[in-house]
Short mmCIF file of C-alpha atoms in Angstrom, two decimals:
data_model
loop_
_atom_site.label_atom_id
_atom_site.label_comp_id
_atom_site.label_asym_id
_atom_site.label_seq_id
_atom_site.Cartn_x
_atom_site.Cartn_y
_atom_site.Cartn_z
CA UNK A 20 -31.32 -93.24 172.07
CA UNK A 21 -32.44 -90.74 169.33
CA UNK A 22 -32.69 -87.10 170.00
CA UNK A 23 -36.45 -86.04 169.68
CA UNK A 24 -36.78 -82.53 167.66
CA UNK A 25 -38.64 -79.64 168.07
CA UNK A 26 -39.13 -80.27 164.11
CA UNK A 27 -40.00 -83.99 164.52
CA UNK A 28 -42.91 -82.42 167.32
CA UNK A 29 -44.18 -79.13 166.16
CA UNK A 30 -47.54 -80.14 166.44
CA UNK A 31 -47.62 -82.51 169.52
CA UNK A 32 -48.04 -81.24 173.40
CA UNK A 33 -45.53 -83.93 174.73
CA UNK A 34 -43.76 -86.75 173.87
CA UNK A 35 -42.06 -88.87 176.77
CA UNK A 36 -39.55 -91.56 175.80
CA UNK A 37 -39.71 -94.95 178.46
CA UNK A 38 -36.63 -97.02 179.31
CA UNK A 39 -37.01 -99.49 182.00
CA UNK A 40 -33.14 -101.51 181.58
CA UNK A 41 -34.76 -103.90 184.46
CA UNK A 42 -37.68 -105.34 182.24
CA UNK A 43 -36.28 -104.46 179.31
CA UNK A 44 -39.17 -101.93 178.50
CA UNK A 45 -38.06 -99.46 175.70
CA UNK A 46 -41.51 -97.36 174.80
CA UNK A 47 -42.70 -94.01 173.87
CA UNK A 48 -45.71 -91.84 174.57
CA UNK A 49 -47.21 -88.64 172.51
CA UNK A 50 -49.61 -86.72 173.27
CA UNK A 51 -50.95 -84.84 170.67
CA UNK A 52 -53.62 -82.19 171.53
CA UNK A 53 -55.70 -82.06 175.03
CA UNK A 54 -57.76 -79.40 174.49
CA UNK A 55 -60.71 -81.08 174.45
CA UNK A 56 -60.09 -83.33 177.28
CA UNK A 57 -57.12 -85.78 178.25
CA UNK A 58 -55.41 -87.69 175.79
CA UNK A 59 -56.78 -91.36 174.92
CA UNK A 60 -54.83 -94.31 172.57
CA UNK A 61 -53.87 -97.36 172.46
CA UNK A 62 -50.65 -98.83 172.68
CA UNK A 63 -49.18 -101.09 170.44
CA UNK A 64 -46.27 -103.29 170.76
CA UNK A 65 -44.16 -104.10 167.47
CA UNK A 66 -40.30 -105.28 166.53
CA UNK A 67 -39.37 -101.27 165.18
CA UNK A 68 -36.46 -101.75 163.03
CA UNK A 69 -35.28 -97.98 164.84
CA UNK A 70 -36.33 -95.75 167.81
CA UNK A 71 -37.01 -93.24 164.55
CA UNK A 72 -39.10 -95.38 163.01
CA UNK A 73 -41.12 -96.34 166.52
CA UNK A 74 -41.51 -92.03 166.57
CA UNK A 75 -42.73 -91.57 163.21
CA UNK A 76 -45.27 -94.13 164.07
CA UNK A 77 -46.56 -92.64 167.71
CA UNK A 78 -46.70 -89.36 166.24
CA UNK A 79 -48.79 -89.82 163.38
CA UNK A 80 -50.78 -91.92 165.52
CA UNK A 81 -51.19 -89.87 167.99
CA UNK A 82 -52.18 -87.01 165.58
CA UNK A 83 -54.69 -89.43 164.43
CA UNK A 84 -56.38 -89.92 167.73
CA UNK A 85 -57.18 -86.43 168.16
CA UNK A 86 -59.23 -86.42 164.98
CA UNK A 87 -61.06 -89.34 165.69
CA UNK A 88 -61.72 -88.11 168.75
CA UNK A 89 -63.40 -85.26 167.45
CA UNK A 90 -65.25 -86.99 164.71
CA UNK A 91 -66.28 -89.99 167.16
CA UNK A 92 -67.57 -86.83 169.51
CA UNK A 93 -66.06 -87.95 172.75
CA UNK A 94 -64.38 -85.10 175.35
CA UNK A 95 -60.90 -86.58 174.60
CA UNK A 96 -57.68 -85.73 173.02
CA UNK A 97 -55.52 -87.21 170.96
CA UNK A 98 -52.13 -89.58 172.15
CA UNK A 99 -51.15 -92.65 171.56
CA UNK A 100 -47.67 -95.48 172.99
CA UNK A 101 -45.63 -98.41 171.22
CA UNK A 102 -43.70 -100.19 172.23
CA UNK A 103 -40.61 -101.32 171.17
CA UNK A 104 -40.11 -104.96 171.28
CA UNK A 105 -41.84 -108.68 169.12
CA UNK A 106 -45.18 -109.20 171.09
CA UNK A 107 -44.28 -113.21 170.37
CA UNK A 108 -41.17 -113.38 172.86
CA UNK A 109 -40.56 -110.27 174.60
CA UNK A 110 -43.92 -109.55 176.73
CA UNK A 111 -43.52 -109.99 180.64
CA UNK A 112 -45.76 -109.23 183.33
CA UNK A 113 -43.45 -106.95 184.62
CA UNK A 114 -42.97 -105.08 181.68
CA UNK A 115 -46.10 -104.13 181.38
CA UNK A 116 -46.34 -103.21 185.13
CA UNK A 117 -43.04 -100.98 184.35
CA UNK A 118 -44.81 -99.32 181.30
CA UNK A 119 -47.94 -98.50 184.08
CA UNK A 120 -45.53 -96.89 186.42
CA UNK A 121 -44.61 -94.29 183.27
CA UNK A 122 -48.35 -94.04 182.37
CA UNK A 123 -49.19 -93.14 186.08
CA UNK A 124 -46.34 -90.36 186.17
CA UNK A 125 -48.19 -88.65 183.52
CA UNK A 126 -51.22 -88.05 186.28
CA UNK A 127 -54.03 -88.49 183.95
CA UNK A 128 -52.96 -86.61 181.25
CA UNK A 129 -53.02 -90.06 179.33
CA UNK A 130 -55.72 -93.04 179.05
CA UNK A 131 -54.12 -96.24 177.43
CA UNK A 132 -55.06 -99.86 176.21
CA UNK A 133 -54.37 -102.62 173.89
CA UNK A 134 -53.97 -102.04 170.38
CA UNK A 135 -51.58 -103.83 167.58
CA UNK A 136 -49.54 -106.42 169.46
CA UNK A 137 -51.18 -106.63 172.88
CA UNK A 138 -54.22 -107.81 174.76
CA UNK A 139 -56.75 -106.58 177.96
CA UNK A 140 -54.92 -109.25 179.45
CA UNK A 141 -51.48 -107.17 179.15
CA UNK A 142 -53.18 -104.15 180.67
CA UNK A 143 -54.40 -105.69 183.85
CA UNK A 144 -50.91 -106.22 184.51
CA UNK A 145 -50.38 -101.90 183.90
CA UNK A 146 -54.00 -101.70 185.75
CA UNK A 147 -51.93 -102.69 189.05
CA UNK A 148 -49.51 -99.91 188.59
CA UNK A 149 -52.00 -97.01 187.40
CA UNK A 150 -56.05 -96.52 186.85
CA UNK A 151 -55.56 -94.64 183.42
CA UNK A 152 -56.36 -97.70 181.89
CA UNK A 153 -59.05 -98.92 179.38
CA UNK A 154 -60.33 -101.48 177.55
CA UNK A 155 -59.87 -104.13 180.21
CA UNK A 156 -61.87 -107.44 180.41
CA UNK A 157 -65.35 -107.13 181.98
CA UNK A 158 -63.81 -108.72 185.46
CA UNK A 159 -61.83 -105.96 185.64
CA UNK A 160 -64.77 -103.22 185.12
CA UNK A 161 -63.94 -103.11 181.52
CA UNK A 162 -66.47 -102.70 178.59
CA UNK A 163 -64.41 -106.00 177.29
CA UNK A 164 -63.05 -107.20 173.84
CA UNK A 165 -63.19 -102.98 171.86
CA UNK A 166 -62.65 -105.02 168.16
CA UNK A 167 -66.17 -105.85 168.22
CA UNK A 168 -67.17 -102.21 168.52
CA UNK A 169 -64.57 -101.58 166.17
CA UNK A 170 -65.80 -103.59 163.58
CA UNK A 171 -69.20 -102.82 164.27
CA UNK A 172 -67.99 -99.30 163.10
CA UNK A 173 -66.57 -100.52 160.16
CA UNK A 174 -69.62 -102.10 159.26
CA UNK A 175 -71.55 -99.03 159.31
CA UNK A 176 -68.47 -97.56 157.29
CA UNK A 177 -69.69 -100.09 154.54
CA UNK A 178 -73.09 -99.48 155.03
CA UNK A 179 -72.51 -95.78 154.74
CA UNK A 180 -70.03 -96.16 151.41
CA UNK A 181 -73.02 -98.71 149.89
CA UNK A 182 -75.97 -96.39 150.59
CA UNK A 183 -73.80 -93.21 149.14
CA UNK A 184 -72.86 -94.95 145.66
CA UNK A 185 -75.58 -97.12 145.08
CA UNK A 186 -78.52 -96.05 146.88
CA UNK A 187 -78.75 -99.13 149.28
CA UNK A 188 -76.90 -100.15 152.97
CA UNK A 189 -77.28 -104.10 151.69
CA UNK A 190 -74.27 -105.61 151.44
CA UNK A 191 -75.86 -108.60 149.99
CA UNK A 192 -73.72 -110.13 146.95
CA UNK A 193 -71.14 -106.54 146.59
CA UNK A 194 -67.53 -108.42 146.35
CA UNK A 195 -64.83 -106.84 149.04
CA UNK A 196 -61.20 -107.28 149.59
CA UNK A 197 -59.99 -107.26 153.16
CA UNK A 198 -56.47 -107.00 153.93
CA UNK A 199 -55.55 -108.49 157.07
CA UNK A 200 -57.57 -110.83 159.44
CA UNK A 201 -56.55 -109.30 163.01
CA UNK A 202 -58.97 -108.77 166.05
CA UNK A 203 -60.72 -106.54 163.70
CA UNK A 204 -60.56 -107.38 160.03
CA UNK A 205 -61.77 -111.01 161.21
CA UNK A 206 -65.03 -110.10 162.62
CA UNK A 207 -65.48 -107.78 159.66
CA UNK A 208 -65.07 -110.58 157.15
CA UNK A 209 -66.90 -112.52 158.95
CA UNK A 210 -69.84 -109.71 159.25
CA UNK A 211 -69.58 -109.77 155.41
CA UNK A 212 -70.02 -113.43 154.98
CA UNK A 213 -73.12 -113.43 156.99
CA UNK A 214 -74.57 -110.90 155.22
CA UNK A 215 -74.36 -112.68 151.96
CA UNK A 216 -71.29 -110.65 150.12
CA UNK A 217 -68.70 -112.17 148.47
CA UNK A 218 -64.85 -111.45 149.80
CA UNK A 219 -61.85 -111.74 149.27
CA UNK A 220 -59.08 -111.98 151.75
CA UNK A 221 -55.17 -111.79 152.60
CA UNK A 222 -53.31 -112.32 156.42
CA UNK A 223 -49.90 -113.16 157.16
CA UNK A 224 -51.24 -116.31 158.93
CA UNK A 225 -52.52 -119.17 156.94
CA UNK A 226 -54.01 -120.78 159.67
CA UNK A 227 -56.40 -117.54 160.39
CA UNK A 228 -57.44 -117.78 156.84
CA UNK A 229 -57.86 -121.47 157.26
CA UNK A 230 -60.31 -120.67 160.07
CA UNK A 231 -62.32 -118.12 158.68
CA UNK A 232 -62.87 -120.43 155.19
CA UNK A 233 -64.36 -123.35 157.87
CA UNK A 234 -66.38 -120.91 159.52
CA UNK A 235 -67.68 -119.60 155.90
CA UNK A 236 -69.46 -122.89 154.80
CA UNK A 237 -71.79 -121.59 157.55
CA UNK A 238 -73.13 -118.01 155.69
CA UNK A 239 -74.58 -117.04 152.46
CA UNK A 240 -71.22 -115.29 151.44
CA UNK A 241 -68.20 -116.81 150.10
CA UNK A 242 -64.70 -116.59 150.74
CA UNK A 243 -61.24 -116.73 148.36
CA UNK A 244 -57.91 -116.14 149.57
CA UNK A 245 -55.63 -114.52 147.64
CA UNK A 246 -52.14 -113.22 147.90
CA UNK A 247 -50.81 -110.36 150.40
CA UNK A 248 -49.68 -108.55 146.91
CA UNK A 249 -52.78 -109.78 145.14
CA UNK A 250 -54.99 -108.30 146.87
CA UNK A 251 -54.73 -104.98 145.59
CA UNK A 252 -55.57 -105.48 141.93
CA UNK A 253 -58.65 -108.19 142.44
CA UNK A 254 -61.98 -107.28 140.73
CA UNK A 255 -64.13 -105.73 144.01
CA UNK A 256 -66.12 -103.63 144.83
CA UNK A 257 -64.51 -102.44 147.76
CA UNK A 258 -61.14 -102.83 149.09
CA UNK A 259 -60.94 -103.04 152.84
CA UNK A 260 -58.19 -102.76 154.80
CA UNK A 261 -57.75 -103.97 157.93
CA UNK A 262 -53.79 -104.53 158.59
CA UNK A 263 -51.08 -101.59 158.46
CA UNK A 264 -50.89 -98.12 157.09
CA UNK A 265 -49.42 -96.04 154.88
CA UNK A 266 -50.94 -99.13 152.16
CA UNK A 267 -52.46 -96.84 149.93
CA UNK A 268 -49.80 -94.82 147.69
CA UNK A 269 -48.82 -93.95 144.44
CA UNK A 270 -48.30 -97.64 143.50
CA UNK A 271 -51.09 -99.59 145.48
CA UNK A 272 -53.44 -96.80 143.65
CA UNK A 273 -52.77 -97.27 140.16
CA UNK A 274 -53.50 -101.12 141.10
CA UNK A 275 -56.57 -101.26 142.30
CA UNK A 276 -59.90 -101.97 140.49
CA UNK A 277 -62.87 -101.14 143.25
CA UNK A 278 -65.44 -98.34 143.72
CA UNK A 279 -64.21 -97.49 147.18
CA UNK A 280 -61.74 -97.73 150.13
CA UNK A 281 -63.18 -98.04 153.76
CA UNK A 282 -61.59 -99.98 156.58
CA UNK A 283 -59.81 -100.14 160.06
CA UNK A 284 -56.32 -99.58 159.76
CA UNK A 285 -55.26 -96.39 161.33
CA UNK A 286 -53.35 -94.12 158.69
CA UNK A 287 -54.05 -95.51 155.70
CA UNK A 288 -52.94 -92.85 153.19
CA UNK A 289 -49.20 -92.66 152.84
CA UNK A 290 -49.45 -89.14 152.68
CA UNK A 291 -52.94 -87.15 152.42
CA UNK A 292 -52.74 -85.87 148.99
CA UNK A 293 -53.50 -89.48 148.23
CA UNK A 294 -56.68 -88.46 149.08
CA UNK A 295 -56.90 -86.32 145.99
CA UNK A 296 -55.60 -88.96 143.75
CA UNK A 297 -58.14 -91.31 144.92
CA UNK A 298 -60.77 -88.55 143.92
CA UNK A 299 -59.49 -88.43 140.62
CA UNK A 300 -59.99 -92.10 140.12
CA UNK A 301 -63.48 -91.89 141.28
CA UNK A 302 -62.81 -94.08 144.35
CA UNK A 303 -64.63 -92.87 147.41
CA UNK A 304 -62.30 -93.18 150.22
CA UNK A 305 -63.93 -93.36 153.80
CA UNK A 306 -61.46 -91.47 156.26
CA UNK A 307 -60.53 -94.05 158.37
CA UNK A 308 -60.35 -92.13 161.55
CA UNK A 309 -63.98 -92.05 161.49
CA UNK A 310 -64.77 -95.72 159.82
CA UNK A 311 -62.74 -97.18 163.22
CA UNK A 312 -63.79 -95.30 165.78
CA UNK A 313 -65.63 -97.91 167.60
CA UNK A 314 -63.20 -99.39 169.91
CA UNK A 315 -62.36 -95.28 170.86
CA UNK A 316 -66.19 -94.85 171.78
CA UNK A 317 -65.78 -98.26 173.57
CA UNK A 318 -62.93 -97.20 175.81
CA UNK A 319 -63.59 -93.79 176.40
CA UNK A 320 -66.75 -95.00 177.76
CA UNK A 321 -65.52 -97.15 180.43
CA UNK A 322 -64.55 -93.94 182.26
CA UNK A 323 -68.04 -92.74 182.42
CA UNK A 324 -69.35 -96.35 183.51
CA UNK A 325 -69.30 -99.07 181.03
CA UNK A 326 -72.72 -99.44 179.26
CA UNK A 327 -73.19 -101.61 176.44
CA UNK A 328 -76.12 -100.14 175.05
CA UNK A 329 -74.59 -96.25 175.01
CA UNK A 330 -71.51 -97.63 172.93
CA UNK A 331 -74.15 -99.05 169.94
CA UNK A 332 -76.02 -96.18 169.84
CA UNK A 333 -72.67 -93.95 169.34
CA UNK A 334 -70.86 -96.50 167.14
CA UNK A 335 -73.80 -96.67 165.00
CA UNK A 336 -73.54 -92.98 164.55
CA UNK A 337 -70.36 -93.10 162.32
CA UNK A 338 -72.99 -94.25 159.38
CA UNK A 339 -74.32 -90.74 159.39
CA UNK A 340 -71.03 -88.90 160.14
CA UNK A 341 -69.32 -90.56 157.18
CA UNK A 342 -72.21 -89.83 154.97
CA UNK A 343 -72.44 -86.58 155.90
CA UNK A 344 -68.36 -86.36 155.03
CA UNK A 345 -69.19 -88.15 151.89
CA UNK A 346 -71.86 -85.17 151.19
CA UNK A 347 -69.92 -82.36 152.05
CA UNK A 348 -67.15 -83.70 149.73
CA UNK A 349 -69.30 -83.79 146.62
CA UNK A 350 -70.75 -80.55 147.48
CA UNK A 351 -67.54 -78.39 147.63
CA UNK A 352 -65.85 -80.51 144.75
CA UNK A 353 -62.66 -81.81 147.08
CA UNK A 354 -61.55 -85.17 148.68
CA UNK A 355 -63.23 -87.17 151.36
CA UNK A 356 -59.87 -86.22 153.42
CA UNK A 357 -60.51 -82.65 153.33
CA UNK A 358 -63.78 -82.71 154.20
CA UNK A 359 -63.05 -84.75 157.30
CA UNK A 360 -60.31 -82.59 158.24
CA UNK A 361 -62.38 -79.45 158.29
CA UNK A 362 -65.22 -80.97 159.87
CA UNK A 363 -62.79 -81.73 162.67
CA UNK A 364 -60.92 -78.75 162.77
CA UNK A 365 -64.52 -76.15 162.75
CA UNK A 366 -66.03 -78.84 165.46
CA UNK A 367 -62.13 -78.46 167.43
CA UNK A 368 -62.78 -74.75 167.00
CA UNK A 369 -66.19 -74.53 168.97
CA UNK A 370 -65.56 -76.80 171.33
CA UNK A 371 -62.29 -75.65 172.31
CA UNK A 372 -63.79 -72.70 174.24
CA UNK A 373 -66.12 -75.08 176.47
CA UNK A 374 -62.94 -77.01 177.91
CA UNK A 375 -59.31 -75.23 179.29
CA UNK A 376 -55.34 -77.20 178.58
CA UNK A 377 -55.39 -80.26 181.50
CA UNK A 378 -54.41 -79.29 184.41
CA UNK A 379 -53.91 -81.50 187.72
CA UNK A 380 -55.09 -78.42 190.18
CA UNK A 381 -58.17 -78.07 188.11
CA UNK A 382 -60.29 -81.48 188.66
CA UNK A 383 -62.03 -82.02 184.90
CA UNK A 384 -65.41 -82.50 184.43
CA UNK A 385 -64.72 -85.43 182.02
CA UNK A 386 -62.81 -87.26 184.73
CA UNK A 387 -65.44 -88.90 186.40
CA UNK A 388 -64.20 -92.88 187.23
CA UNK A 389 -64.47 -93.69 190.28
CA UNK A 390 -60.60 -94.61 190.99
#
């Protein structure tokens, strides 16, 4: 097993490596920053070609969730798991129930859920070894399937990046690119379709494509797939992706052709000084901490009693955060990234005072589920 620095942690709280030899459960957890309230992410499960590679990925996630956190305005910090392993043949029940037992040790200091590679269904098998869980199905007390939220979000996202450049939230007849059709980019290609835009699209899967052409003979829209390295350098509007990070870099930049950038993958920038390169191009980029926050305000919800209604209101918030990001960016002459960042960071700053480090002797007000 690797040897975790102080270097490789400098800004996280705690990071807790899992090994379970019995189930074959290799994972790790990091929690970022719980000033604000205990740490919530999901956890994803993916083949890491290295135990350094699965750490580079928690962290940055992790780091990631504590922004969003902020920006989606819910009392939570930042963390995030993976796991190491291919969701396609190495999932058990009792691998999951092992990965609760290391969740429960933590004693609420970390809320966890389904993210790239696993399902609800995975977590009611964790739900039987600890109650920091979230996103379960609705027969479990859940709020249910969080990529509807989450592409909810990212709808208002596009609304948001539409109204700012061209002085209307129609979609009708703009052209987007969508990179990856997953839980989330799906339903967001799908959204678009219905509302009459034109998109293109790349997955991994031909038969997901497949299904979302049938489906398209149904809406206004219309639908082309095009290659995963295509996609970069078609004529949109905006390019939307909804697949991994770290897709937009020096290379990817210089390719593409649209107006904007605004989707659901987590960590989209390679490094944030793409940020400033995008501004130089005169592509608005939507931080996508704040254009995926959905599923977040879904989750966190379920801890304060799941209600449907609440989560829309909140989700459809992120239309007048991101505008107001979009705004402040113009204003001060710097990128869409650093304007996020300090809106975080002042909003961190004044609420840090209201709420004290977790402690288990002091009950939080924020922990209010009835276990």
């Amino acid at each position: 097993m690797s040897t975790v620095t102080f270097d490789q942690i400098s800004e996280h709280e705690q990071v807790m490596f899992c090994n379970d030899p019995h189930t074959g459960l290799k994972a790790i957890i990091a929690i970022h920053n719980t000033t604000l309230g205990p740490a919530l992410g999901g956890c994803r499960m993916l083949p890491y070609k290295s135990e350094e590679e699965a750490l580079t990925d928690v962290l940055r996630l992790s780091k990631g969730m504590t922004y969003k956190c902020v920006a989606a305005d819910v009392d939570f910090g930042g963390g995030k798991a993976v796991i190491i392993g291919d969701p396609r043949k190495d999932k058990t029940p009792e691998l999951f129930r092992a990965f609760g037992q290391f969740v429960q040790s933590l004693n609420g200091r970390f809320y966890t859920g389904t993210d790239m590679g696993t399902t609800p269904e995975d977590f009611v098998q964790a739900y039987k070894e600890t109650s920091f869980i979230v996103g379960l199905p609705e027969e479990y007390g859940g709020n249910g399937d969080s990529s509807v939220t989450t592409a909810f979000g990212v709808m208002q996202g596009l609304r948001a990046v539409s109204q700012f450049l061209w002085g209307t939230d129609v979609l009708t007849e703009r052209i987007f690119a969508v990179q990856g059709l997953g839980k989330v980019g799906f339903k967001v290609a799908e959204g678009l379709l219905k509302e009459g835009a034109n998109v293109y699209v790349t997955d991994v899967d031909p038969e997901t494509i497949a299904k979302l052409e049938e489906k398209a003979y149904q809406y206004p829209g219309h639908v082309q797939a095009v290659t995963a390295d295509d996609i970069y350098g078609v004529g949109a509007d905006v390019f939307v992706p909804c697949a991994i990070g770290g897709i937009i870099n020096d290379e990817t930049i210089e390719r593409l052709k649209v107006k904007a950038v605004c989707g659901a993958a987590n960590n989209q920038l390679l490094e944030d000084r793409h940020g400033k390169v995008l501004q130089a191009k005169n592509i608005l980029y939507a931080p996508d901490y704040i254009v995926n926050a959905g599923g977040l305000i879904q989750v966190s919800d379920e801890l304060y009693g799941p209600n449907k209604a609440r989560v829309l209101k909140k989700t459809r918030a992120l239309y007048d955060t991101l505008f107001e990001i979009f705004q402040s960016a113009e204003k001060k002459a710097v990128s869409t990234v650093e304007a996020a960042n300090q809106f975080v960071e002042e909003r961190l700053q004044k609420r840090a005072r209201l709420n004290s480090f977790f402690s288990p002797d002091k009950p939080p007000k924020w922990r209010v589920r009835r276990l």
